[in-house]
PDB file of C-alpha atoms in Angstrom:
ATOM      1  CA  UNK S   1     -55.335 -22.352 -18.122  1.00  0.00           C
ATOM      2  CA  UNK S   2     -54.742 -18.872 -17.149  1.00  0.00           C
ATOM      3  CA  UNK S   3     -50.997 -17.632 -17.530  1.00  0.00           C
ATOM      4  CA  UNK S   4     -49.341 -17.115 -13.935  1.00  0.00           C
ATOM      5  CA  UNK S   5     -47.965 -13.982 -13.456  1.00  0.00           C
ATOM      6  CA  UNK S   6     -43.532 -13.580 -13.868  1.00  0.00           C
ATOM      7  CA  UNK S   7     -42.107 -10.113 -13.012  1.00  0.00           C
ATOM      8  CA  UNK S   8     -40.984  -9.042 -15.766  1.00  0.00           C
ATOM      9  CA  UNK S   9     -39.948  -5.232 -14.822  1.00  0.00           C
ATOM     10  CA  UNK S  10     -36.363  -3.581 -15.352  1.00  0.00           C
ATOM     11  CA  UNK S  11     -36.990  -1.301 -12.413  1.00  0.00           C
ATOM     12  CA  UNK S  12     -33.397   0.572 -13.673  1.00  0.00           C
ATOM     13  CA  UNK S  13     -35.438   2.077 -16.731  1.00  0.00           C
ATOM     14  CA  UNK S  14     -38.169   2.982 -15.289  1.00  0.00           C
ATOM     15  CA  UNK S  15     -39.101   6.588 -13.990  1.00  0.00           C
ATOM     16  CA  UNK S  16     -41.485   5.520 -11.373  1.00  0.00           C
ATOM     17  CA  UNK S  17     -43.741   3.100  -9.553  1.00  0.00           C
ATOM     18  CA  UNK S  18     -47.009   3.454  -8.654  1.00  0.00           C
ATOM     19  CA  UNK S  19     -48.278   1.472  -5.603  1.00  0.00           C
ATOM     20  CA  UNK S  20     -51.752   2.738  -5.870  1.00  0.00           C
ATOM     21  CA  UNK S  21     -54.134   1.890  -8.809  1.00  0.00           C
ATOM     22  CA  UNK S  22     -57.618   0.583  -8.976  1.00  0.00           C
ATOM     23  CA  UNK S  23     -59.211  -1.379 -11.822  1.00  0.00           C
ATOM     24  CA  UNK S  24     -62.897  -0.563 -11.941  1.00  0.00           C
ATOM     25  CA  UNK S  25     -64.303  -2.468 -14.753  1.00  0.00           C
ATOM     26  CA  UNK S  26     -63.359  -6.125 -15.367  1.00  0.00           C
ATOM     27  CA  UNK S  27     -62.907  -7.522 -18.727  1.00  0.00           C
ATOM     28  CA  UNK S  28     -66.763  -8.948 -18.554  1.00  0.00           C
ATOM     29  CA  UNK S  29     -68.341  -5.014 -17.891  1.00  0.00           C
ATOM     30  CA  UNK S  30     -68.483  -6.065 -14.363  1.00  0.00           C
ATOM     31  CA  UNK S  31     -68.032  -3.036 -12.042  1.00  0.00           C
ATOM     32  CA  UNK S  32     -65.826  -3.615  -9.016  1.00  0.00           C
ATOM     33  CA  UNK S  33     -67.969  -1.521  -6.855  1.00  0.00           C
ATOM     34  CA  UNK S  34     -72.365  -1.225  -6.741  1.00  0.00           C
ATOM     35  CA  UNK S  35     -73.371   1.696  -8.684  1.00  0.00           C
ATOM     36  CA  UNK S  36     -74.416   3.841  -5.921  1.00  0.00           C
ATOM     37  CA  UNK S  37     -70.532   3.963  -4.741  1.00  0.00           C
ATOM     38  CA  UNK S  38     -69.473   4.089  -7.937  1.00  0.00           C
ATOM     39  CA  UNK S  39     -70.777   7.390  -8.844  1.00  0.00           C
ATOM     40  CA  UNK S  40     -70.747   8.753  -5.563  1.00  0.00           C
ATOM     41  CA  UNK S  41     -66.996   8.446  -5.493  1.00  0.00           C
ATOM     42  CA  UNK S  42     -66.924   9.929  -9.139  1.00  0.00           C
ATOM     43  CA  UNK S  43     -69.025  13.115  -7.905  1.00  0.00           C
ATOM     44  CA  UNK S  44     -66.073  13.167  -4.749  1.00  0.00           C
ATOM     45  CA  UNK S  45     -62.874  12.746  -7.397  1.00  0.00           C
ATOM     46  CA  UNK S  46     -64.049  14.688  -9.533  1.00  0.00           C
ATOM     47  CA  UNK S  47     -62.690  12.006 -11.846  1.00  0.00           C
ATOM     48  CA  UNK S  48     -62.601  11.703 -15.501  1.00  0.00           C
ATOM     49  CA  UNK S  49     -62.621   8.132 -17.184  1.00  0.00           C
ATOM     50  CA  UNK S  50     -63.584   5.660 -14.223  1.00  0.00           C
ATOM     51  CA  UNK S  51     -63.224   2.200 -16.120  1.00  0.00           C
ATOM     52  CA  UNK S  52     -59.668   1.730 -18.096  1.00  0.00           C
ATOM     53  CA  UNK S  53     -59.139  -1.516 -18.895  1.00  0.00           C
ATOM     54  CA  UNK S  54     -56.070  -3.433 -17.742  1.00  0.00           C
ATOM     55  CA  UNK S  55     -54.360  -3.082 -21.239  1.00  0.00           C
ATOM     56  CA  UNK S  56     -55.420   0.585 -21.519  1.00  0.00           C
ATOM     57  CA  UNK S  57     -53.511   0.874 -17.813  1.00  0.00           C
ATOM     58  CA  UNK S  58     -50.996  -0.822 -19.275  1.00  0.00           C
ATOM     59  CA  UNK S  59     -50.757   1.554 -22.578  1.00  0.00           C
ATOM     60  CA  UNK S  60     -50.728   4.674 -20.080  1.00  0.00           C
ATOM     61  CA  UNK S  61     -48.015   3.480 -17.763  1.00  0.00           C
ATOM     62  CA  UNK S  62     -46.251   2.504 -20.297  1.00  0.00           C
ATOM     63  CA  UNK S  63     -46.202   5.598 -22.001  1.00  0.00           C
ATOM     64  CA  UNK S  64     -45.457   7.351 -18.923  1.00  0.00           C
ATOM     65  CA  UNK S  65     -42.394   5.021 -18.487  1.00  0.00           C
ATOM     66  CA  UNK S  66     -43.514   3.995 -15.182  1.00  0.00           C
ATOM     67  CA  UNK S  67     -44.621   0.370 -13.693  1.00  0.00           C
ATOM     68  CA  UNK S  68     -47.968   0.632 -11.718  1.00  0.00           C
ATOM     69  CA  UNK S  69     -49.072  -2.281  -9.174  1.00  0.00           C
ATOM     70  CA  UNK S  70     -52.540  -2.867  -9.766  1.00  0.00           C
ATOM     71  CA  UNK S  71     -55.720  -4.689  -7.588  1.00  0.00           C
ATOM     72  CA  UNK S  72     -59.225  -4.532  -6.853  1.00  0.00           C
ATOM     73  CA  UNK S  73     -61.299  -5.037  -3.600  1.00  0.00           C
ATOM     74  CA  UNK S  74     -63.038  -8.086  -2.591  1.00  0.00           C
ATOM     75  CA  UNK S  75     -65.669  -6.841  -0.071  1.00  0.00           C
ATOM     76  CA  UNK S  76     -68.519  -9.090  -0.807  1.00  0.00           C
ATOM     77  CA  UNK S  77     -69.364  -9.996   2.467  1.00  0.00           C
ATOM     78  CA  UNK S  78     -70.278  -5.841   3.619  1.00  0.00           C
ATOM     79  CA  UNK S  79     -71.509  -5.029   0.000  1.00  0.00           C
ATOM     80  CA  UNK S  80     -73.325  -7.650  -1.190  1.00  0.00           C
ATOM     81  CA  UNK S  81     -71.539  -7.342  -4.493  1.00  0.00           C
ATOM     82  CA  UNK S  82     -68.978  -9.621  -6.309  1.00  0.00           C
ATOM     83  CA  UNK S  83     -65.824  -8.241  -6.934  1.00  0.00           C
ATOM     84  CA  UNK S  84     -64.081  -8.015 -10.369  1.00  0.00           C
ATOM     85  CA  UNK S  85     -62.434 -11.131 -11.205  1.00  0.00           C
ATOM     86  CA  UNK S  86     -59.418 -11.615  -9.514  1.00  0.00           C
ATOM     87  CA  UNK S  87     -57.728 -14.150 -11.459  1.00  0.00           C
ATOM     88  CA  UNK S  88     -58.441 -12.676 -14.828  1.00  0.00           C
ATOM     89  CA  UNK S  89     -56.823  -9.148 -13.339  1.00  0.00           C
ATOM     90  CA  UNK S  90     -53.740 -11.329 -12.415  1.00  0.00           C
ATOM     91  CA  UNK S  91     -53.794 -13.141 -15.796  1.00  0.00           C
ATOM     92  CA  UNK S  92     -53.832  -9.415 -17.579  1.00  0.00           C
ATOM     93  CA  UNK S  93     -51.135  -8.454 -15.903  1.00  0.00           C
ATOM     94  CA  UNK S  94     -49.278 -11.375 -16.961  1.00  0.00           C
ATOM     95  CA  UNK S  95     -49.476 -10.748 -20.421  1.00  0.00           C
ATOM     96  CA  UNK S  96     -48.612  -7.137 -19.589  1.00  0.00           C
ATOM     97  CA  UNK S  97     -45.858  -7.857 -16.857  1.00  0.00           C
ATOM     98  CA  UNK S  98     -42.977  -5.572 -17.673  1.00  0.00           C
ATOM     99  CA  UNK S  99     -44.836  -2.155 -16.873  1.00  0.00           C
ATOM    100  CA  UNK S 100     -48.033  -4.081 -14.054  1.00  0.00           C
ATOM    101  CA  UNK S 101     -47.590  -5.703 -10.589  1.00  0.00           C
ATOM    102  CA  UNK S 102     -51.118  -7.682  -9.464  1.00  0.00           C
ATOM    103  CA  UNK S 103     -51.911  -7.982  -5.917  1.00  0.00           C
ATOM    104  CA  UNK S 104     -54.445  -9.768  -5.036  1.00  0.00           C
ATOM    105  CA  UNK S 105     -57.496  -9.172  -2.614  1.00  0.00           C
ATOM    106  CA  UNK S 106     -59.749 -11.257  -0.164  1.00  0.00           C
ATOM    107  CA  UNK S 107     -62.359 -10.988   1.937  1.00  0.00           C
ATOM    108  CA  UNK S 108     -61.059 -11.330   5.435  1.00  0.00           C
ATOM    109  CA  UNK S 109     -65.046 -12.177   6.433  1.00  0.00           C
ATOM    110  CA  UNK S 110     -65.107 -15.326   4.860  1.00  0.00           C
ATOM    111  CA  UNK S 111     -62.925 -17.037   7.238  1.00  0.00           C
ATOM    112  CA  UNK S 112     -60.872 -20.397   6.083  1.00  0.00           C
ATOM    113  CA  UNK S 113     -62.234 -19.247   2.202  1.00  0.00           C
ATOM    114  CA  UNK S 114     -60.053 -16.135   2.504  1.00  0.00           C
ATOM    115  CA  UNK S 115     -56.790 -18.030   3.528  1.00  0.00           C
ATOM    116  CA  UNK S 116     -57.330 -20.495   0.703  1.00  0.00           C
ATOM    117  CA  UNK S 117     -58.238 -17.788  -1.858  1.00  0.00           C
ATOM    118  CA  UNK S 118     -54.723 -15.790  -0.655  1.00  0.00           C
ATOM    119  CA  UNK S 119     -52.473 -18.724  -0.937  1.00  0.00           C
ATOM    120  CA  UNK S 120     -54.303 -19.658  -4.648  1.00  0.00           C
ATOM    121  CA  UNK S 121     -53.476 -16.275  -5.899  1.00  0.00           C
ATOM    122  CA  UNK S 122     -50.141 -16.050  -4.583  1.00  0.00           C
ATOM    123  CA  UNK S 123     -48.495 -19.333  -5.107  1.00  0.00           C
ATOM    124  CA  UNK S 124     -50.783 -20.311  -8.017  1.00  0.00           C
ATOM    125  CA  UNK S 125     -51.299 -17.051  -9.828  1.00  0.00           C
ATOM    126  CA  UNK S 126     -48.782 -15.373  -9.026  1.00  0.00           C
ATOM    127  CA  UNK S 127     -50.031 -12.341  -7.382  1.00  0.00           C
ATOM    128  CA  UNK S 128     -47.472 -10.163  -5.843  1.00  0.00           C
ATOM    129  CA  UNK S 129     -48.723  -8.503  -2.607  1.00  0.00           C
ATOM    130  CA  UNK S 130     -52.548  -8.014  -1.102  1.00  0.00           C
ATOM    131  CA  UNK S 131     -55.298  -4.913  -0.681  1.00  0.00           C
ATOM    132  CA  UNK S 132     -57.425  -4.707   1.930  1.00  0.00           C
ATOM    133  CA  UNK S 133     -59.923  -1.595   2.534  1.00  0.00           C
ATOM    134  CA  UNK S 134     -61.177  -2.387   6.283  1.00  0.00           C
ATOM    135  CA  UNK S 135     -63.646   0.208   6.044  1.00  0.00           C
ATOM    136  CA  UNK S 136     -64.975  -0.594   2.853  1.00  0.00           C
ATOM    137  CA  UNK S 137     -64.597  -4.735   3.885  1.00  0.00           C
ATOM    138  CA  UNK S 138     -66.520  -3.843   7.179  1.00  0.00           C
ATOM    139  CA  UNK S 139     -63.670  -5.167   9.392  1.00  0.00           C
ATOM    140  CA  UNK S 140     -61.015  -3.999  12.187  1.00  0.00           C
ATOM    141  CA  UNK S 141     -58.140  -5.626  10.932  1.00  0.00           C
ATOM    142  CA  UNK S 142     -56.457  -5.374  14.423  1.00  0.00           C
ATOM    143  CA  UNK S 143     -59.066  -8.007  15.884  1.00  0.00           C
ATOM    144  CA  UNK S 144     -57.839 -11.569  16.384  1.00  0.00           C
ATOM    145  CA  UNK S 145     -59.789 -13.453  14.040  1.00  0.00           C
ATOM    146  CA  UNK S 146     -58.589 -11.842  11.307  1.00  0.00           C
ATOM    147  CA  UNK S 147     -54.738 -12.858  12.517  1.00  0.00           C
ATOM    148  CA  UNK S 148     -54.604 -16.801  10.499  1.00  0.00           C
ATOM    149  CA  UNK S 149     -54.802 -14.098   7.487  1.00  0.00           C
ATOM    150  CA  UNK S 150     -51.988 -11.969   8.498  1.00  0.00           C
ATOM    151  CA  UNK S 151     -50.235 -15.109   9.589  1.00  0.00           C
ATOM    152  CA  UNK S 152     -50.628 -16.628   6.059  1.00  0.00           C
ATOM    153  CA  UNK S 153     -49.273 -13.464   4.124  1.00  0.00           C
ATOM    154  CA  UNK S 154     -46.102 -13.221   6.547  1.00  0.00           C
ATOM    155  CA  UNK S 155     -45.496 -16.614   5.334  1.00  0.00           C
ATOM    156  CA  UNK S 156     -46.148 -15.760   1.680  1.00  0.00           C
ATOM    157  CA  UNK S 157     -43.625 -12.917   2.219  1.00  0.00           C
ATOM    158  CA  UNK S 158     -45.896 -10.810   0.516  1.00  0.00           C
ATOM    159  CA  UNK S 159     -46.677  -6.959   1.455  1.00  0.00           C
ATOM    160  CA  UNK S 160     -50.087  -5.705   2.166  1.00  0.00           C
ATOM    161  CA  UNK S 161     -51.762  -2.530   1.154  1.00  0.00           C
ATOM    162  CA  UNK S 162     -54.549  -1.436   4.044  1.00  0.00           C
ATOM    163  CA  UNK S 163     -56.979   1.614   2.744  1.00  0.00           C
ATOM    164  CA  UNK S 164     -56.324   4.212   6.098  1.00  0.00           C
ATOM    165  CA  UNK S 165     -57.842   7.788   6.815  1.00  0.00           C
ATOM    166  CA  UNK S 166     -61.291   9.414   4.968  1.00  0.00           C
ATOM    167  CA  UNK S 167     -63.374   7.401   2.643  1.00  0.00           C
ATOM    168  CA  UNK S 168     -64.313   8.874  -1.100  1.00  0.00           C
ATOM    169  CA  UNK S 169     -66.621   5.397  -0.793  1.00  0.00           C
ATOM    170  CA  UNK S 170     -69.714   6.412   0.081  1.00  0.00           C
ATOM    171  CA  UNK S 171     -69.055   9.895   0.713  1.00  0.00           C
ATOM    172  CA  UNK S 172     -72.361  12.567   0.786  1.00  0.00           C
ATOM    173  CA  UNK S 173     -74.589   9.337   0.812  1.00  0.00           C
ATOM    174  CA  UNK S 174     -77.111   8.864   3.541  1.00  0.00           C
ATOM    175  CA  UNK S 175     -74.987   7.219   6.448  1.00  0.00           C
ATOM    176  CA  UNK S 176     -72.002   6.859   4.043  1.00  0.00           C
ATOM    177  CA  UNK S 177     -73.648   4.068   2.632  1.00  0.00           C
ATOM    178  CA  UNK S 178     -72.539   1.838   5.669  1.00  0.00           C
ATOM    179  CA  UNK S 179     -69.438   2.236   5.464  1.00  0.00           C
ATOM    180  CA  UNK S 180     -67.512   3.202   9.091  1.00  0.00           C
ATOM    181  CA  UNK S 181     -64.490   5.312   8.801  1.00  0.00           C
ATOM    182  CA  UNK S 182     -63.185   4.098  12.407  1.00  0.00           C
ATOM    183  CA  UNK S 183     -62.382   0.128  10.696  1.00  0.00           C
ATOM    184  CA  UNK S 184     -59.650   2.689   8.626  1.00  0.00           C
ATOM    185  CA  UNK S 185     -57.919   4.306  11.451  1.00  0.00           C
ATOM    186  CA  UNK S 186     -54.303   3.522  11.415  1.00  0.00           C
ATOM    187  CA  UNK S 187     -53.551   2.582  14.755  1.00  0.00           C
ATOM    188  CA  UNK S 188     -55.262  -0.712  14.252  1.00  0.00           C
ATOM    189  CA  UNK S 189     -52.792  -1.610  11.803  1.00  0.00           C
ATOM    190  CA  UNK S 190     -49.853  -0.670  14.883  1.00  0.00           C
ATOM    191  CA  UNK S 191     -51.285  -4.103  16.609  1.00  0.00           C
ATOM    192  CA  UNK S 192     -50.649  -5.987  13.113  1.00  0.00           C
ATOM    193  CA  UNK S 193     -47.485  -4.510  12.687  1.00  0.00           C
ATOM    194  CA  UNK S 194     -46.266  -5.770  16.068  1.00  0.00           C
ATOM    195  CA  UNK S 195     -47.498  -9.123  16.189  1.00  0.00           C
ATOM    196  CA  UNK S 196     -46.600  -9.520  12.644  1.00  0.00           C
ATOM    197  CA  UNK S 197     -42.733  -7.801  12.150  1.00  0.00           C
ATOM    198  CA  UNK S 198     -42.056 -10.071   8.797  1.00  0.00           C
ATOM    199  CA  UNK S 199     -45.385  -8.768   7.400  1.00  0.00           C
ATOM    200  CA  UNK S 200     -44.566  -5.227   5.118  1.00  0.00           C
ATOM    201  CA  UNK S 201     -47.627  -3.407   5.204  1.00  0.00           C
ATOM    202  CA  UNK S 202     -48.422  -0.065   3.331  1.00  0.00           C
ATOM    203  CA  UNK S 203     -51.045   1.883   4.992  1.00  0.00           C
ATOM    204  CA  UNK S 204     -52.545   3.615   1.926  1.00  0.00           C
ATOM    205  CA  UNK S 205     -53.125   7.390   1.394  1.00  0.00           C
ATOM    206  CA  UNK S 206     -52.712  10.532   3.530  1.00  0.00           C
ATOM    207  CA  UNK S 207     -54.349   9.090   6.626  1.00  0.00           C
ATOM    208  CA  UNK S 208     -56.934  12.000   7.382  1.00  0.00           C
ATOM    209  CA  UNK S 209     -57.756  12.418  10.172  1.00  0.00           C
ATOM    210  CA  UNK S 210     -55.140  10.561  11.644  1.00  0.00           C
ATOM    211  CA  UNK S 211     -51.730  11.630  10.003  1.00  0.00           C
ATOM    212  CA  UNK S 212     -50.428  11.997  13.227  1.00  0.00           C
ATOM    213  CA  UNK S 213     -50.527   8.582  14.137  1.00  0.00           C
ATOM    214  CA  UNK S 214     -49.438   6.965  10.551  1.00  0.00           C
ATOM    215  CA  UNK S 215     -46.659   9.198  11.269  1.00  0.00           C
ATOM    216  CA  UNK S 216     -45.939   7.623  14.418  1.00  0.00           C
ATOM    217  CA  UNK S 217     -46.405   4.126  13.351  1.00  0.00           C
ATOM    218  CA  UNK S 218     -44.079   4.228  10.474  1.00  0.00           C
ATOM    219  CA  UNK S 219     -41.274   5.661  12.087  1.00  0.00           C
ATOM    220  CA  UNK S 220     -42.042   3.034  15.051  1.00  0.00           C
ATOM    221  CA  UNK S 221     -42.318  -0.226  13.009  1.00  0.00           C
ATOM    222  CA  UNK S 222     -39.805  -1.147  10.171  1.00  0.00           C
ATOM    223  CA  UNK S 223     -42.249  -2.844   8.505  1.00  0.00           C
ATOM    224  CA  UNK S 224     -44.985  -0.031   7.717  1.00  0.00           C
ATOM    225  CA  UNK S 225     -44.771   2.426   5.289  1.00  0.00           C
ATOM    226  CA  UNK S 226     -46.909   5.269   3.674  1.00  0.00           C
ATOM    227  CA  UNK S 227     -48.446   5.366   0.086  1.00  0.00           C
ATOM    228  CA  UNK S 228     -48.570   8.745  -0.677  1.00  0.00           C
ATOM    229  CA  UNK S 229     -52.199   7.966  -3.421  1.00  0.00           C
ATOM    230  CA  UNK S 230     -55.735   9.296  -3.174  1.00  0.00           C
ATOM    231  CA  UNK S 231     -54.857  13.148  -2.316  1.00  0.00           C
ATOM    232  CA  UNK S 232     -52.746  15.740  -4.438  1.00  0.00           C
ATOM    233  CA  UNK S 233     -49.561  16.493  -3.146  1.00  0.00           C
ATOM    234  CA  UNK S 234     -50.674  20.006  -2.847  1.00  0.00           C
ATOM    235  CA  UNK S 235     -53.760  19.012   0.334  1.00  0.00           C
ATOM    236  CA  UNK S 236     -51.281  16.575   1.794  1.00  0.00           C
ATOM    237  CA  UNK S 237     -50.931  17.394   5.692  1.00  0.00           C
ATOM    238  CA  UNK S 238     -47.640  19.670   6.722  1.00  0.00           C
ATOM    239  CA  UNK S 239     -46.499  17.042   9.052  1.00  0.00           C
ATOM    240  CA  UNK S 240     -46.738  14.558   6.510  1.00  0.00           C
ATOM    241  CA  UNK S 241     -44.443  16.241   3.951  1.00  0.00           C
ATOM    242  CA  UNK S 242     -42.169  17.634   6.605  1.00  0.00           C
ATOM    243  CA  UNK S 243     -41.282  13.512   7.839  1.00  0.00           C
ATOM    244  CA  UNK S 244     -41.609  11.994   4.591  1.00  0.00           C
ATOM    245  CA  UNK S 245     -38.487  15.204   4.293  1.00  0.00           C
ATOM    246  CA  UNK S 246     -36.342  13.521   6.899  1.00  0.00           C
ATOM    247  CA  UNK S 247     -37.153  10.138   8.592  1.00  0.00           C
ATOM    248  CA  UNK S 248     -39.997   8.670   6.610  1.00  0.00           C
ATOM    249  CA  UNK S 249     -38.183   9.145   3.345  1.00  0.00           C
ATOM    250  CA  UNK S 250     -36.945   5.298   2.920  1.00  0.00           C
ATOM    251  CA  UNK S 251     -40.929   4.770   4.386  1.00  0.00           C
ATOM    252  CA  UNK S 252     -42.700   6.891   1.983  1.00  0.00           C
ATOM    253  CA  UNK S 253     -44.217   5.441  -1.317  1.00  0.00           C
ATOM    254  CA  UNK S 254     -45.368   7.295  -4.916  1.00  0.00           C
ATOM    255  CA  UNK S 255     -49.234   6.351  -5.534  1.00  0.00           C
ATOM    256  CA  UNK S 256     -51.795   7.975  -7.755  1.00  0.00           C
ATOM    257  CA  UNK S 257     -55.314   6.121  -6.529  1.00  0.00           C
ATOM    258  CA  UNK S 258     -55.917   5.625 -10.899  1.00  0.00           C
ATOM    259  CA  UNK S 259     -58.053   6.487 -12.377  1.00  0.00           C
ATOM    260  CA  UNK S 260     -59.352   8.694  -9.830  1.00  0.00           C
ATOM    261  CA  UNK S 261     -56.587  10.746 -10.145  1.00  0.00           C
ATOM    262  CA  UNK S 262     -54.060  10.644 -13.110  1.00  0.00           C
ATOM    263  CA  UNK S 263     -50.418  10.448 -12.713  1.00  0.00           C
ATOM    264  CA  UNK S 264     -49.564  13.700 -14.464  1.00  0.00           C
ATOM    265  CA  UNK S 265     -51.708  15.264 -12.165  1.00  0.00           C
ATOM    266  CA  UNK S 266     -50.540  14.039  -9.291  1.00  0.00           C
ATOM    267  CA  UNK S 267     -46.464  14.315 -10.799  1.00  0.00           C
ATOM    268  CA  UNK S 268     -47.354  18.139 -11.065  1.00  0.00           C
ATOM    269  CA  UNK S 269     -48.407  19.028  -7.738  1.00  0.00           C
ATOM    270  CA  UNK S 270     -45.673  16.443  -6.169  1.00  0.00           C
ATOM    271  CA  UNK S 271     -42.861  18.789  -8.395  1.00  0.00           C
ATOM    272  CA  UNK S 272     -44.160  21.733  -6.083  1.00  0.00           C
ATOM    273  CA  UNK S 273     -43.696  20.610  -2.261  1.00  0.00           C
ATOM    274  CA  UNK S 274     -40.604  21.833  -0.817  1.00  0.00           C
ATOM    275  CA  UNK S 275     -38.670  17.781  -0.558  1.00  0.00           C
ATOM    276  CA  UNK S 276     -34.670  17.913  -1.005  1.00  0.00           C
ATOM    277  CA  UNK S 277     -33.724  16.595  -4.647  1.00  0.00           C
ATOM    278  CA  UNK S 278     -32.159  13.404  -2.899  1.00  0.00           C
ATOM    279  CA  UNK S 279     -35.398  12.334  -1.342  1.00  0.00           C
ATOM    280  CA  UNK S 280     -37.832  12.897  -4.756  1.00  0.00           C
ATOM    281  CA  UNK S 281     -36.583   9.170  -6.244  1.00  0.00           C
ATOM    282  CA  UNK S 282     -36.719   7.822  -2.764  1.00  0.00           C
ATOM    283  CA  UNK S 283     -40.280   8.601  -2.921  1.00  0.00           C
ATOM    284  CA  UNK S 284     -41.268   7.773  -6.729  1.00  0.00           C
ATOM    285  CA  UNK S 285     -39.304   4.588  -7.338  1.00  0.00           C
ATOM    286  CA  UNK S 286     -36.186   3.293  -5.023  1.00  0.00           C
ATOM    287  CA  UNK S 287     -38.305   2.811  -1.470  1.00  0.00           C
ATOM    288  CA  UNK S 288     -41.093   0.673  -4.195  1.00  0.00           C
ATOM    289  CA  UNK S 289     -38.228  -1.329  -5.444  1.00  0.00           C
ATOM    290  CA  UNK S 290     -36.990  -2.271  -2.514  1.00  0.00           C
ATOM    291  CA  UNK S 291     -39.823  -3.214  -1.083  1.00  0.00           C
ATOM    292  CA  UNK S 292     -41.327  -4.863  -3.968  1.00  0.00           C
ATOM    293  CA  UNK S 293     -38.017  -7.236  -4.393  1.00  0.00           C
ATOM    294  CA  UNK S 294     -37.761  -5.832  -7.602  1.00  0.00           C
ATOM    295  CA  UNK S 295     -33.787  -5.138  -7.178  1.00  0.00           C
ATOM    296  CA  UNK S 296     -32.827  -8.773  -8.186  1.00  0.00           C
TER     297      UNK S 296
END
């Protein structure tokens, strides 16, 4: 039987955590995504090595003195593809659980399967949060029969992570390859938020072309906030630096989108934007922590 996953972070030694990082490859050579995606993305990212194992994450991170909450997708349903194995990714991080944090995925399509699977890999596993990537999953995550979910992860108590704004999945393929950009607007996480107020959810990324409206809903609801992954610091949007300046920073959260882009990277164009010295921890560690529950 697999290990269940124990926190086993000092958050107090650590430099950072990041909310944001993908692993590709499972330990069988199974890729989380269909090929076509896969290097598509690569060509948009411009990215180096796609497919670090857990323990390789786990090297790096460590190394970096950082912890780093880590997940796949399960979209089976819209891409006709299994996703990595979700247990064995929780079961990893286990064995390396004082630098990763697993969150777990479903597929919201799949009905009753999907509220069974989430409960599993929280209470049984261990996992310690959810991603979901509408756009990529093929659903609007504000309509109603998709709320038992959101219902069963306010009762976990666990956070959520929701992909928002432009897709690298599928971009500069014919049509996308499916995939609709509108499932990823933010506002449709605003109905969530509000019929949901114990569920924490982090809307992922710079939300192009809707910043203006993340903006909005995370200053509304005091249980939404921002991952700050998928973009250098340097292309984020003006209004989003400006807020995250002033009232987002307690919403605003560090995340790289690994191993599309690395965390030194990311750390060097984040040292550049004009943020007051008080707010720069806020933003790579203390909002995570609290959030996380990893403050005891």
């Amino acid at each position: 039987m697999m290990a269940r996953y124990e926190l086993g972070i000092d958050a107090a030694k650590l430099d950072a955590i990041d909310m944001h990082v993908h692993l590709e490859v499972d330990g069988h050579g199974h890729g989380s995504l269909p090929e076509a995606l896969t290097e598509a993305s690569a060509k948009y990212f411009k990215a180096g090595d796609r497919t670090p194992s857990l323990d390789r994450i786990a090297e790096l991170y460590r190394e970096l003195n950082m912890a780093a909450v880590v997940f796949t997708v399960d979209a089976r349903t819209q891409l006709k593809h299994e996703p990595n194995n979700i247990p064995e990714l929780i079961a990893g991080a286990a064995k390396n659980n004082d630098v990763l944090i697993p969150f777990g995925s479903v597929d919201p399509r799949t009905g009753s399967e999907a509220l069974q699977g989430a409960k599993h890999q929280a209470v049984e596993l261990g996992a310690r949060g959810f991603k979901f990537h509408p756009s990529l999953q093929g659903f609007d995550p504000s309509n109603e029969q998709f709320y038992p979910l959101w219902e069963t992860l306010q009762e976990l108590g666990l956070p959520a992570i929701f992909h928002t704004g432009q897709n690298g999945m599928g971009a500069g393929l014919p049509g996308g390859y499916g995939i609709k950009l509108a499932y990823s607007n933010p506002l449709l996480l605003d109905a969530v938020a509000a019929d949901f107020p114990e569920l924490q959810i982090i809307m992922a990324h710079p939300s192009v072309p809707w910043q203006d409206e993340a903006n909005s809903i995370a200053t509304h609801k005091a249980n939404v906030f921002i991952d700050l992954s998928g973009w250098s610091p340097k292309y984020f949007p003006e209004s989003l630096v400006r807020m995250s300046n002033s009232v987002l920073q307690d919403k605003v959260l560090f995340g790289t989108d690994f191993p599309l882009i690395t965390p030194q990277k990311w750390l060097g164009a984040f040292a550049e934007l004009p943020l007051k010295d008080e707010v720069r921890p806020k933003i790579l560690k203390h909002n995570a922590v609290r959030l996380l529950g990893l403050d005891g």
